[in-house]
Short mmCIF file of C-alpha atoms in Angstrom, two decimals:
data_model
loop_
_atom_site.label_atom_id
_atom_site.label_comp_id
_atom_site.label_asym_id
_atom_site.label_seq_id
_atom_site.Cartn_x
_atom_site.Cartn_y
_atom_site.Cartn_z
CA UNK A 1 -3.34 -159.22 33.99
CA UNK A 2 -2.22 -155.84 34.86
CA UNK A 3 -5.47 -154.63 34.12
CA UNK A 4 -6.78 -157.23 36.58
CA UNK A 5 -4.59 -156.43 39.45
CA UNK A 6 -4.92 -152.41 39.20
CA UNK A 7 -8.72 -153.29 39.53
CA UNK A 8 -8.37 -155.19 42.65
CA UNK A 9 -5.94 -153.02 44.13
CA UNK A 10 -8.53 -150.26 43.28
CA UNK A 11 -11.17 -152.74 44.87
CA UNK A 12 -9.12 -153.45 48.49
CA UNK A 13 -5.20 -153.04 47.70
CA UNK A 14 -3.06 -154.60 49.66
CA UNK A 15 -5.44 -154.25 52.69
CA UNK A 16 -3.80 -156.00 56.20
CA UNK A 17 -7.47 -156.41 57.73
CA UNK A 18 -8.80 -158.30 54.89
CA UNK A 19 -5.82 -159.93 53.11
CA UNK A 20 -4.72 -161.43 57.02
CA UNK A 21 -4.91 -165.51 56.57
CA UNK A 22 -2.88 -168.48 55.31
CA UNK A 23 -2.44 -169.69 51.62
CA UNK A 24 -5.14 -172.14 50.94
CA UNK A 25 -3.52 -175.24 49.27
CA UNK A 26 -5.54 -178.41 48.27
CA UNK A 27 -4.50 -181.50 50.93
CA UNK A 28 -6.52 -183.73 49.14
CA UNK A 29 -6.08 -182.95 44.99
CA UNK A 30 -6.41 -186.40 44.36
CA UNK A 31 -10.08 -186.68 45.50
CA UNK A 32 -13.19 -186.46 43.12
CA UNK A 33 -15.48 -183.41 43.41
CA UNK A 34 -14.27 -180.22 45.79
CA UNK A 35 -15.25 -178.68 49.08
CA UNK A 36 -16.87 -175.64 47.96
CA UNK A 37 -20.54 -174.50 48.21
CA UNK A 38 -21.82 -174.67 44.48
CA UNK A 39 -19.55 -174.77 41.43
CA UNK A 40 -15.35 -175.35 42.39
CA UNK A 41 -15.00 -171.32 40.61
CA UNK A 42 -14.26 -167.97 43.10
CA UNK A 43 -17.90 -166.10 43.04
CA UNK A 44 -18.23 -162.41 43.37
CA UNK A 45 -19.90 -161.28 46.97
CA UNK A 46 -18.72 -159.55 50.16
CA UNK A 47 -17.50 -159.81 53.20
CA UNK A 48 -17.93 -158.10 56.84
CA UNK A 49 -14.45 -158.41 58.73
CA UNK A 50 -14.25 -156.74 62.02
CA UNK A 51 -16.84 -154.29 61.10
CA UNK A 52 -15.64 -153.29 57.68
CA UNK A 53 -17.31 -154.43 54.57
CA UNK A 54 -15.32 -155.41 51.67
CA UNK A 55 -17.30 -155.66 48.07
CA UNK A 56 -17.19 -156.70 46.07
CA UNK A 57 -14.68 -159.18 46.53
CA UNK A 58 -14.38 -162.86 44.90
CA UNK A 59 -14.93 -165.87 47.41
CA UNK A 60 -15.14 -169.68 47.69
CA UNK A 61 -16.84 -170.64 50.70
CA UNK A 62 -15.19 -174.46 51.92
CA UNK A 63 -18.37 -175.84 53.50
CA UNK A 64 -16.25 -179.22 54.57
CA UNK A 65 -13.66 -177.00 57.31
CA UNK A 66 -16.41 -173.66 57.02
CA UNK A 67 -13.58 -171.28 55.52
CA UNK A 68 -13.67 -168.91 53.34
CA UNK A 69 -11.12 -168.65 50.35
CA UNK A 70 -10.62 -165.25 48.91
CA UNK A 71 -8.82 -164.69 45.33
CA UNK A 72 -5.98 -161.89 45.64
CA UNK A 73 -4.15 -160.80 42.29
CA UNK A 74 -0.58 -159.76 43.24
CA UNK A 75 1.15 -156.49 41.22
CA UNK A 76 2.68 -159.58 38.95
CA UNK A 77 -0.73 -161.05 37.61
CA UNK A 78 -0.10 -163.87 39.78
CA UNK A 79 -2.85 -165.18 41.57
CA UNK A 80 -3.38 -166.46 45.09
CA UNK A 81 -5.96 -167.87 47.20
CA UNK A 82 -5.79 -167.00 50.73
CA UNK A 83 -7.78 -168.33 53.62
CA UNK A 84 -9.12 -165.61 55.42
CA UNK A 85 -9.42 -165.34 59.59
CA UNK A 86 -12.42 -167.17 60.53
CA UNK A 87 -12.53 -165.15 63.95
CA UNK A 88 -12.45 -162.14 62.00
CA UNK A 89 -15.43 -162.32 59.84
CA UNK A 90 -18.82 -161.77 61.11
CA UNK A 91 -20.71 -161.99 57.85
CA UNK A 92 -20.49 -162.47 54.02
CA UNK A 93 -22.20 -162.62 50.66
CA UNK A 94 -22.49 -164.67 47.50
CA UNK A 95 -23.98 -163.59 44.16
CA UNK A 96 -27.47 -165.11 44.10
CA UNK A 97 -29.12 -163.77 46.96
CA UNK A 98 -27.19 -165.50 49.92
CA UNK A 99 -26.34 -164.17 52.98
CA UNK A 100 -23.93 -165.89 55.94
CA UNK A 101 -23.25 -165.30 59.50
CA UNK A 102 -20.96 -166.96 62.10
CA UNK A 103 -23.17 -168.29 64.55
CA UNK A 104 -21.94 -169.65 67.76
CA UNK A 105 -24.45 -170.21 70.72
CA UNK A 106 -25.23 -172.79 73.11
CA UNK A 107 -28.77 -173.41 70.58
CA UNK A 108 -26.75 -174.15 67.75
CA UNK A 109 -22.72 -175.92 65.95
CA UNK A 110 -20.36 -173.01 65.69
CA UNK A 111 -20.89 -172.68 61.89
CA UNK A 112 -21.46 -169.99 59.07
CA UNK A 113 -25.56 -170.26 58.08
CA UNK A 114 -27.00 -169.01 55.48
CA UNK A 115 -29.64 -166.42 57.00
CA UNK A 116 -33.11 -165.58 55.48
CA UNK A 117 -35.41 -162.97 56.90
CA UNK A 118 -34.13 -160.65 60.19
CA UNK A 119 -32.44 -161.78 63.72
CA UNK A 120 -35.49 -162.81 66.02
CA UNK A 121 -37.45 -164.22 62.94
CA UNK A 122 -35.20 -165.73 60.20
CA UNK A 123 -34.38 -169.12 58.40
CA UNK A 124 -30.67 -170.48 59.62
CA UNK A 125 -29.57 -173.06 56.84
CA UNK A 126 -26.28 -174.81 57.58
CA UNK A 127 -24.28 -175.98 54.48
CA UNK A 128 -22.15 -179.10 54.74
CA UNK A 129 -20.17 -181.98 52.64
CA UNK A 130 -17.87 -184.86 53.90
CA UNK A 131 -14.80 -186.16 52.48
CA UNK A 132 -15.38 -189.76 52.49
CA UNK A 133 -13.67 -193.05 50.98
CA UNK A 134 -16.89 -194.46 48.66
CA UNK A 135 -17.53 -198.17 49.26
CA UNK A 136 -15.48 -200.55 46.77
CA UNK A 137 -13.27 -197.78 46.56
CA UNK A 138 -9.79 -198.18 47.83
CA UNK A 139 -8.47 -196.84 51.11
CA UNK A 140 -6.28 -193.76 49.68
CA UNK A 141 -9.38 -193.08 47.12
CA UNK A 142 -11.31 -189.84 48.80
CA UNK A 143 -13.97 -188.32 47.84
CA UNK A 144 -16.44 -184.86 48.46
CA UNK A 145 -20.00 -185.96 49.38
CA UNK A 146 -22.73 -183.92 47.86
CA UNK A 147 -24.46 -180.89 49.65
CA UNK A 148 -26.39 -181.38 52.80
CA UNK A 149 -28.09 -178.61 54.07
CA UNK A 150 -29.43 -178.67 57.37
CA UNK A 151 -32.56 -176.02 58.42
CA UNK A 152 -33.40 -174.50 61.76
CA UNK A 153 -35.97 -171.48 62.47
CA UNK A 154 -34.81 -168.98 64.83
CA UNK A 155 -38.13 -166.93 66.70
CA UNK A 156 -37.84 -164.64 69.52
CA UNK A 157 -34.78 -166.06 70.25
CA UNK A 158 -34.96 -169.81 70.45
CA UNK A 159 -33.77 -172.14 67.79
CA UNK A 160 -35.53 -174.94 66.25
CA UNK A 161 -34.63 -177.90 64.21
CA UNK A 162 -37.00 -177.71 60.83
CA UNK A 163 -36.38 -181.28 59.15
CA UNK A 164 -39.20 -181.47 57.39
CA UNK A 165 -42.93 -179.72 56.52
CA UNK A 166 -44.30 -181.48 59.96
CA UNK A 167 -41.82 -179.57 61.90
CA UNK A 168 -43.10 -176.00 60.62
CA UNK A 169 -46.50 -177.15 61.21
CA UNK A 170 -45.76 -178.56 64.81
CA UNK A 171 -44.26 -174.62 65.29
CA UNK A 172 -46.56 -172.79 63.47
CA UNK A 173 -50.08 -174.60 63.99
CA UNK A 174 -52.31 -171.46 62.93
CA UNK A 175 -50.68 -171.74 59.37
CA UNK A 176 -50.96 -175.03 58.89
CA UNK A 177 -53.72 -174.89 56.28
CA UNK A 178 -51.46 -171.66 54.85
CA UNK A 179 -48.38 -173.73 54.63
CA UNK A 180 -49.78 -177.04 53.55
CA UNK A 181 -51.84 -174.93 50.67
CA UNK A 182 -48.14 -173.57 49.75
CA UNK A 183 -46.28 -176.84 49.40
CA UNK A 184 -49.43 -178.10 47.59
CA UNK A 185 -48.95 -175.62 45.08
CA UNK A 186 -44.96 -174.64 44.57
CA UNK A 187 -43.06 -177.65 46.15
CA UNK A 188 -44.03 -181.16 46.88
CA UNK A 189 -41.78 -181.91 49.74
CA UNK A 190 -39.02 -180.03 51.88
CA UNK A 191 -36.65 -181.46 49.66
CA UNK A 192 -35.68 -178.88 47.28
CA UNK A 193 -36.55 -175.70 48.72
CA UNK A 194 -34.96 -172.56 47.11
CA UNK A 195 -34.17 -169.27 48.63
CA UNK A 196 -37.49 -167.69 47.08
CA UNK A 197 -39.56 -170.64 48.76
CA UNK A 198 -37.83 -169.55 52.49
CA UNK A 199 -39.06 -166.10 51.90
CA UNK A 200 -42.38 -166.93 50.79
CA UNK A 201 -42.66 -169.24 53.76
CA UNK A 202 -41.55 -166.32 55.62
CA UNK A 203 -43.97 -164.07 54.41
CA UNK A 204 -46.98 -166.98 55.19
CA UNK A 205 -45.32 -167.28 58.99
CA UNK A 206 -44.53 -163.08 59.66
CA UNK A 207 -48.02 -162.57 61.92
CA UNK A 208 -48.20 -165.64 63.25
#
């Protein structure tokens, strides 16, 4: 553990701007599944706070309260999870190609979204689960929902709500043929779409 923490402290020591938030602790241990995005384990990634780009670093993003949990080893091998300043961060990364922003606009929820291609012409995907008490459960019995993921298209400014392969086609009539070849080809509905799918739908919708 040693090891571990001279690494870290190598990585971002005992940094104030970064390591500035409140212990995370679990309010709700008892429920089945977790509030993280993906697997309930820290990933590796970065993270933009105030201008200043940590990496790597190793993050859980809580897509139920849209926090970010950041692992800190302490100079005893102990380890502690600390919720880091929302109002701080301006963007972060996850292994596996994703990249987040805090949006907040009059177009959009305050939320992080998951961004795909460059501001003026990029996918915004918004990441969410619920705690819920399942039917012919008891009251005090919680649990996480699965992942939703809501998708929007942001163009020359303006937002709009992409629910389904209709709505890029209502957007983007001169690729209709384009896009409806596409989902012919690689993916059968909207349901499902992967990060490589978004930037070959990109690449079909760039000269439109």
């Amino acid at each position: 553990m040693k090891k571990q923490y001279e690494q870290y402290n190598q990585m971002y020591g005992l940094n104030d701007l970064l390591v500035n938030g409140v212990l995370y602790i679990n309010l709700h241990y008892n429920a089945a599944g977790y509030p993280f995005m993906g697997e309930n384990t820290f990933h590796r990634g970065s993270v933009m706070v105030k201008d200043e780009n940590f990496s790597p670093v190793e993050l859980k993003y809580d897509i139920v309260d849209q926090q970010l949990v950041l692992k800190v080893i302490n100079s005893f091998g102990g380890q502690s999870n600390i919720i880091l300043r929302r109002d701080f961060i301006h963007q972060f990364t996850l292994e596996g190609g994703y990249s987040f922003e805090w949006l907040d606009n009059d177009q959009l929820p305050a939320s992080f979204y998951q961004v795909i291609g460059k501001k003026g012409f990029r996918w915004l995907i918004k990441y969410n689960k619920y705690l819920e008490v399942p039917q012919g459960t008891q009251a005090n019995h919680f649990a996480y929902t699965k992942t939703y993921r809501k998708y929007y298209f942001e163009r020359d400014g303006k937002v709009f709500d992409i629910r389904n392969r209709k709505s890029i086609w209502k957007h983007f009539p001169e690729k209709k043929k384009e896009l409806k070849k596409y989902f012919r080809v690689h993916r059968g509905s909207f349901t499902g779409i992967t990060n490589e799918d978004f930037t070959n739908l990109l690449n079909i919708l760039k000269d439109a």
